[in-house]
PDB file of C-alpha atoms in Angstrom:
ATOM      1  CA  THR A   1      63.125 106.224 120.328  1.00 59.00           C
ATOM      2  CA  ASP A   2      63.638 107.947 116.934  1.00 75.00           C
ATOM      3  CA  LEU A   3      66.561 105.546 116.348  1.00 77.00           C
ATOM      4  CA  SER A   4      64.663 102.527 117.188  1.00 80.00           C
ATOM      5  CA  LEU A   5      61.936 103.396 114.665  1.00 79.00           C
ATOM      6  CA  LEU A   6      64.618 103.369 111.881  1.00 78.00           C
ATOM      7  CA  PHE A   7      65.521  99.852 112.800  1.00 79.00           C
ATOM      8  CA  TRP A   8      61.715  98.908 112.809  1.00 81.00           C
ATOM      9  CA  TYR A   9      60.952 100.399 109.379  1.00 84.00           C
ATOM     10  CA  THR A  10      64.276  99.143 107.755  1.00 87.00           C
ATOM     11  CA  PRO A  11      62.911  95.724 106.522  1.00 88.00           C
ATOM     12  CA  ILE A  12      60.033  97.508 105.278  1.00 89.00           C
ATOM     13  CA  ALA A  13      62.250  99.842 102.984  1.00 89.00           C
ATOM     14  CA  TYR A  14      64.389  96.821 101.953  1.00 90.00           C
ATOM     15  CA  THR A  15      61.376  94.971 100.970  1.00 92.00           C
ATOM     16  CA  THR A  16      60.027  97.710  98.990  1.00 92.00           C
ATOM     17  CA  LEU A  17      63.205  98.263  97.100  1.00 92.00           C
ATOM     18  CA  THR A  18      63.680  94.540  96.196  1.00 91.00           C
ATOM     19  CA  ILE A  19      60.053  94.464  94.948  1.00 93.00           C
ATOM     20  CA  ALA A  20      60.862  97.797  92.811  1.00 92.00           C
ATOM     21  CA  GLY A  21      64.069  96.288  91.518  1.00 88.00           C
ATOM     22  CA  GLN A  22      62.348  93.102  90.348  1.00 87.00           C
ATOM     23  CA  LEU A  23      59.571  94.920  88.509  1.00 88.00           C
ATOM     24  CA  LEU A  24      62.053  97.159  86.993  1.00 85.00           C
ATOM     25  CA  TYR A  25      64.163  94.239  85.961  1.00 78.00           C
ATOM     26  CA  ARG A  26      61.272  92.479  84.275  1.00 77.00           C
ATOM     27  CA  TYR A  27      60.193  95.690  82.524  1.00 78.00           C
ATOM     28  CA  ARG A  28      63.655  96.196  80.987  1.00 72.00           C
ATOM     29  CA  LYS A  29      63.978  92.590  80.111  1.00 66.00           C
ATOM     30  CA  ARG A  30      60.606  92.690  78.160  1.00 64.00           C
ATOM     31  CA  ARG A  31      61.509  95.995  76.568  1.00 59.00           C
ATOM     32  CA  LEU A  32      64.920  94.652  75.329  1.00 57.00           C
ATOM     33  CA  GLY A  33      63.202  91.870  73.425  1.00 58.00           C
ATOM     34  CA  ARG A  34      64.470  88.367  72.661  1.00 59.00           C
ATOM     35  CA  ARG A  35      67.539  87.181  71.131  1.00 64.00           C
ATOM     36  CA  GLY A  36      67.394  85.089  67.972  1.00 71.00           C
ATOM     37  CA  ARG A  37      68.662  81.647  67.425  1.00 80.00           C
ATOM     38  CA  VAL A  38      72.138  80.997  68.989  1.00 84.00           C
ATOM     39  CA  SER A  39      74.010  78.168  67.351  1.00 87.00           C
ATOM     40  CA  ARG A  40      76.569  77.840  70.030  1.00 89.00           C
ATOM     41  CA  ILE A  41      78.246  79.530  73.133  1.00 90.00           C
ATOM     42  CA  ILE A  42      81.967  80.291  73.058  1.00 93.00           C
ATOM     43  CA  PHE A  43      82.797  80.669  76.602  1.00 92.00           C
ATOM     44  CA  GLN A  44      86.316  82.431  76.710  1.00 92.00           C
ATOM     45  CA  ILE A  45      88.628  83.076  79.494  1.00 91.00           C
ATOM     46  CA  PRO A  46      91.553  85.416  78.845  1.00 91.00           C
ATOM     47  CA  THR A  47      94.517  84.424  81.435  1.00 90.00           C
ATOM     48  CA  VAL A  48      98.024  85.109  82.218  1.00 88.00           C
ATOM     49  CA  GLY A  49      98.500  81.405  83.020  1.00 87.00           C
ATOM     50  CA  ASN A  50      96.194  80.460  85.834  1.00 87.00           C
ATOM     51  CA  VAL A  51      95.797  76.882  84.595  1.00 91.00           C
ATOM     52  CA  GLU A  52      94.214  75.299  87.855  1.00 92.00           C
ATOM     53  CA  THR A  53      91.529  78.194  88.048  1.00 90.00           C
ATOM     54  CA  CYS A  54      90.804  78.150  84.448  1.00 92.00           C
ATOM     55  CA  ASN A  55      90.267  74.405  84.456  1.00 94.00           C
ATOM     56  CA  THR A  56      87.968  74.679  87.607  1.00 92.00           C
ATOM     57  CA  ILE A  57      85.879  77.475  85.874  1.00 92.00           C
ATOM     58  CA  ILE A  58      85.780  75.387  82.591  1.00 94.00           C
ATOM     59  CA  GLU A  59      84.498  71.996  84.439  1.00 94.00           C
ATOM     60  CA  THR A  60      81.785  74.018  86.169  1.00 92.00           C
ATOM     61  CA  ILE A  61      80.580  75.776  83.077  1.00 92.00           C
ATOM     62  CA  LYS A  62      80.591  72.242  81.132  1.00 94.00           C
ATOM     63  CA  SER A  63      78.574  70.878  83.989  1.00 94.00           C
ATOM     64  CA  TYR A  64      75.632  73.332  83.381  1.00 92.00           C
ATOM     65  CA  ASP A  65      72.896  71.683  81.185  1.00 89.00           C
ATOM     66  CA  LEU A  66      72.623  74.182  78.533  1.00 91.00           C
ATOM     67  CA  PRO A  67      70.324  74.083  75.571  1.00 91.00           C
ATOM     68  CA  VAL A  68      72.877  74.944  72.888  1.00 91.00           C
ATOM     69  CA  PRO A  69      76.396  73.568  72.309  1.00 93.00           C
ATOM     70  CA  LEU A  70      79.236  75.092  74.470  1.00 93.00           C
ATOM     71  CA  GLU A  71      82.723  75.602  73.212  1.00 94.00           C
ATOM     72  CA  THR A  72      85.295  76.737  75.793  1.00 95.00           C
ATOM     73  CA  TRP A  73      88.282  79.100  74.682  1.00 95.00           C
ATOM     74  CA  VAL A  74      91.260  79.963  76.900  1.00 95.00           C
ATOM     75  CA  VAL A  75      92.974  82.836  75.466  1.00 94.00           C
ATOM     76  CA  ILE A  76      96.772  83.517  76.624  1.00 93.00           C
ATOM     77  CA  ASP A  77      99.667  85.477  75.328  1.00 92.00           C
ATOM     78  CA  GLU A  78     102.700  83.562  73.853  1.00 91.00           C
ATOM     79  CA  LYS A  79     104.946  84.964  76.467  1.00 91.00           C
ATOM     80  CA  ASN A  80     102.793  83.717  79.200  1.00 90.00           C
ATOM     81  CA  LEU A  81     102.382  80.124  77.798  1.00 89.00           C
ATOM     82  CA  LYS A  82     104.861  77.744  79.632  1.00 91.00           C
ATOM     83  CA  GLU A  83     105.563  74.271  78.828  1.00 91.00           C
ATOM     84  CA  GLY A  84     103.401  71.840  80.600  1.00 91.00           C
ATOM     85  CA  MET A  85     100.364  73.973  80.979  1.00 92.00           C
ATOM     86  CA  ASP A  86      97.465  71.878  80.445  1.00 93.00           C
ATOM     87  CA  PHE A  87      94.153  73.749  79.942  1.00 94.00           C
ATOM     88  CA  LYS A  88      91.014  71.542  79.689  1.00 94.00           C
ATOM     89  CA  CYS A  89      89.387  73.738  76.987  1.00 95.00           C
ATOM     90  CA  ASP A  90      88.098  73.112  73.512  1.00 95.00           C
ATOM     91  CA  ARG A  91      90.239  75.632  71.773  1.00 95.00           C
ATOM     92  CA  LEU A  92      93.532  77.217  73.182  1.00 95.00           C
ATOM     93  CA  ILE A  93      94.117  80.517  71.535  1.00 94.00           C
ATOM     94  CA  VAL A  94      97.738  81.667  71.909  1.00 95.00           C
ATOM     95  CA  VAL A  95      98.261  85.525  70.934  1.00 94.00           C
ATOM     96  CA  PRO A  96     101.437  85.809  68.966  1.00 93.00           C
ATOM     97  CA  ASN A  97     103.947  88.045  70.508  1.00 90.00           C
ATOM     98  CA  ASP A  98     104.086  89.965  67.090  1.00 91.00           C
ATOM     99  CA  PHE A  99     100.364  90.675  67.167  1.00 90.00           C
ATOM    100  CA  GLU A 100     100.067  94.453  67.122  1.00 87.00           C
ATOM    101  CA  THR A 101      97.095  96.421  68.617  1.00 84.00           C
ATOM    102  CA  ARG A 102      96.470  99.595  70.655  1.00 87.00           C
ATOM    103  CA  CYS A 103      94.970  97.360  73.291  1.00 82.00           C
ATOM    104  CA  MET A 104      97.100  96.160  76.350  1.00 81.00           C
ATOM    105  CA  PHE A 105      97.199  93.327  78.542  1.00 81.00           C
ATOM    106  CA  LYS A 106      94.093  91.069  78.586  1.00 82.00           C
ATOM    107  CA  SER A 107      92.244  93.272  76.232  1.00 84.00           C
ATOM    108  CA  ARG A 108      94.945  92.527  73.678  1.00 89.00           C
ATOM    109  CA  SER A 109      94.159  88.854  73.941  1.00 89.00           C
ATOM    110  CA  LEU A 110      90.414  89.667  73.743  1.00 89.00           C
ATOM    111  CA  GLU A 111      90.996  91.719  70.522  1.00 93.00           C
ATOM    112  CA  TYR A 112      93.030  88.663  68.919  1.00 94.00           C
ATOM    113  CA  ALA A 113      90.166  86.455  69.782  1.00 94.00           C
ATOM    114  CA  ARG A 114      87.690  88.841  68.342  1.00 92.00           C
ATOM    115  CA  LEU A 115      89.429  89.128  65.090  1.00 94.00           C
ATOM    116  CA  LEU A 116      90.161  85.343  65.054  1.00 95.00           C
ATOM    117  CA  ARG A 117      86.220  84.927  65.055  1.00 93.00           C
ATOM    118  CA  ILE A 118      85.651  87.169  62.216  1.00 94.00           C
ATOM    119  CA  ARG A 119      88.262  85.324  60.113  1.00 95.00           C
ATOM    120  CA  MET A 120      86.479  81.921  61.191  1.00 95.00           C
ATOM    121  CA  VAL A 121      82.909  83.259  60.184  1.00 94.00           C
ATOM    122  CA  GLU A 122      84.474  84.492  56.811  1.00 95.00           C
ATOM    123  CA  ALA A 123      86.210  81.024  56.196  1.00 95.00           C
ATOM    124  CA  GLY A 124      82.783  79.287  57.005  1.00 94.00           C
ATOM    125  CA  LEU A 125      84.373  77.651  60.217  1.00 94.00           C
ATOM    126  CA  LEU A 126      81.998  79.393  62.516  1.00 90.00           C
ATOM    127  CA  GLU A 127      78.409  80.238  62.318  1.00 90.00           C
ATOM    128  CA  LYS A 128      77.458  84.037  62.456  1.00 88.00           C
ATOM    129  CA  ASP A 129      74.683  83.344  65.320  1.00 87.00           C
ATOM    130  CA  TYR A 130      77.275  82.552  68.094  1.00 89.00           C
ATOM    131  CA  LEU A 131      77.290  84.099  71.462  1.00 88.00           C
ATOM    132  CA  VAL A 132      80.319  84.952  73.419  1.00 89.00           C
ATOM    133  CA  ILE A 133      80.377  84.869  77.056  1.00 88.00           C
ATOM    134  CA  GLN A 134      83.798  86.180  78.400  1.00 86.00           C
ATOM    135  CA  SER A 135      84.810  85.642  82.021  1.00 85.00           C
ATOM    136  CA  ASP A 136      87.961  86.515  83.742  1.00 83.00           C
ATOM    137  CA  ASP A 137      90.273  83.694  85.130  1.00 80.00           C
ATOM    138  CA  ASP A 138      88.957  84.327  88.690  1.00 77.00           C
ATOM    139  CA  SER A 139      85.030  84.324  88.246  1.00 81.00           C
ATOM    140  CA  THR A 140      82.305  81.903  87.269  1.00 85.00           C
ATOM    141  CA  PRO A 141      79.036  82.941  85.824  1.00 86.00           C
ATOM    142  CA  SER A 142      76.204  81.069  87.121  1.00 85.00           C
ATOM    143  CA  ARG A 143      73.888  78.961  84.867  1.00 88.00           C
ATOM    144  CA  GLU A 144      71.080  81.477  85.367  1.00 86.00           C
ATOM    145  CA  PHE A 145      73.312  84.136  83.812  1.00 85.00           C
ATOM    146  CA  ILE A 146      74.111  82.250  80.787  1.00 87.00           C
ATOM    147  CA  MET A 147      70.522  81.452  80.375  1.00 87.00           C
ATOM    148  CA  GLU A 148      69.513  84.951  80.691  1.00 83.00           C
ATOM    149  CA  ALA A 149      72.323  85.886  78.059  1.00 84.00           C
ATOM    150  CA  LEU A 150      70.473  83.384  75.626  1.00 84.00           C
ATOM    151  CA  GLU A 151      67.295  85.086  76.192  1.00 80.00           C
ATOM    152  CA  VAL A 152      67.974  89.072  76.061  1.00 77.00           C
ATOM    153  CA  ASP A 153      68.611  90.627  73.010  1.00 71.00           C
ATOM    154  CA  ALA A 154      71.638  92.642  74.273  1.00 69.00           C
ATOM    155  CA  ASP A 155      75.182  93.183  72.931  1.00 64.00           C
ATOM    156  CA  VAL A 156      76.870  93.497  76.367  1.00 66.00           C
ATOM    157  CA  MET A 157      75.605  91.855  79.741  1.00 69.00           C
ATOM    158  CA  ILE A 158      77.384  92.383  83.002  1.00 65.00           C
ATOM    159  CA  GLY A 159      77.136  90.049  85.820  1.00 63.00           C
ATOM    160  CA  THR A 160      78.007  90.188  89.585  1.00 57.00           C
ATOM    161  CA  ILE A 161      81.571  89.183  90.222  1.00 55.00           C
ATOM    162  CA  THR A 162      82.211  87.138  93.337  1.00 55.00           C
ATOM    163  CA  PRO A 163      85.779  87.244  94.086  1.00 55.00           C
ATOM    164  CA  ARG A 164      87.585  84.290  95.441  1.00 55.00           C
ATOM    165  CA  PRO A 165      88.245  85.090  98.964  1.00 56.00           C
ATOM    166  CA  ILE A 166      91.820  83.530  99.225  1.00 55.00           C
ATOM    167  CA  GLY A 167      94.873  85.278  97.909  1.00 54.00           C
ATOM    168  CA  HIS A 168      93.247  88.262  96.322  1.00 50.00           C
ATOM    169  CA  LEU A 169      92.758  91.783  97.325  1.00 49.00           C
ATOM    170  CA  PHE A 170      89.710  93.899  96.585  1.00 46.00           C
ATOM    171  CA  PRO A 171      91.721  96.468  94.667  1.00 44.00           C
ATOM    172  CA  ASP A 172      92.672  93.868  92.094  1.00 42.00           C
ATOM    173  CA  TYR A 173      89.028  93.738  90.951  1.00 40.00           C
ATOM    174  CA  GLU A 174      88.995  97.645  90.317  1.00 39.00           C
ATOM    175  CA  ARG A 175      91.698  97.767  87.788  1.00 34.00           C
TER     176      ARG A 175
END
């Protein structure tokens, strides 16, 4: 009978935790404040060459009705770019083989894109008040997540990743 009471009270505990989580979320969101004006969203995907997946993610993101202009970037190392790859992005960033940084793998590509954005701002080709949303080539942020990113004054936001169920192992998401 003691065990049966546990099962009866479990929904009450879950409901209480859910309410507490929502209250804490709203308190923290209000405490962080509001983001200033955003001129555009740069949605960037570093990839090793997953063309079909990147194009699906880009198509999904472009279908969102967002209040600011959206620009999609795919960032790929030169050694991974093969002839015939057709990314449906606004800007394809190819990281040259001779680009040197202490970063490795996809973080190397992200560093190259970051430095490129700095040069673009300095040259007047990009406004200073842009927002970068970076996704991996196997996850898609929801419209709600992007709308929240436009509101909250935070430098880094982390959303929940929902892995694709086919062809991937869980440890791949723990690298």
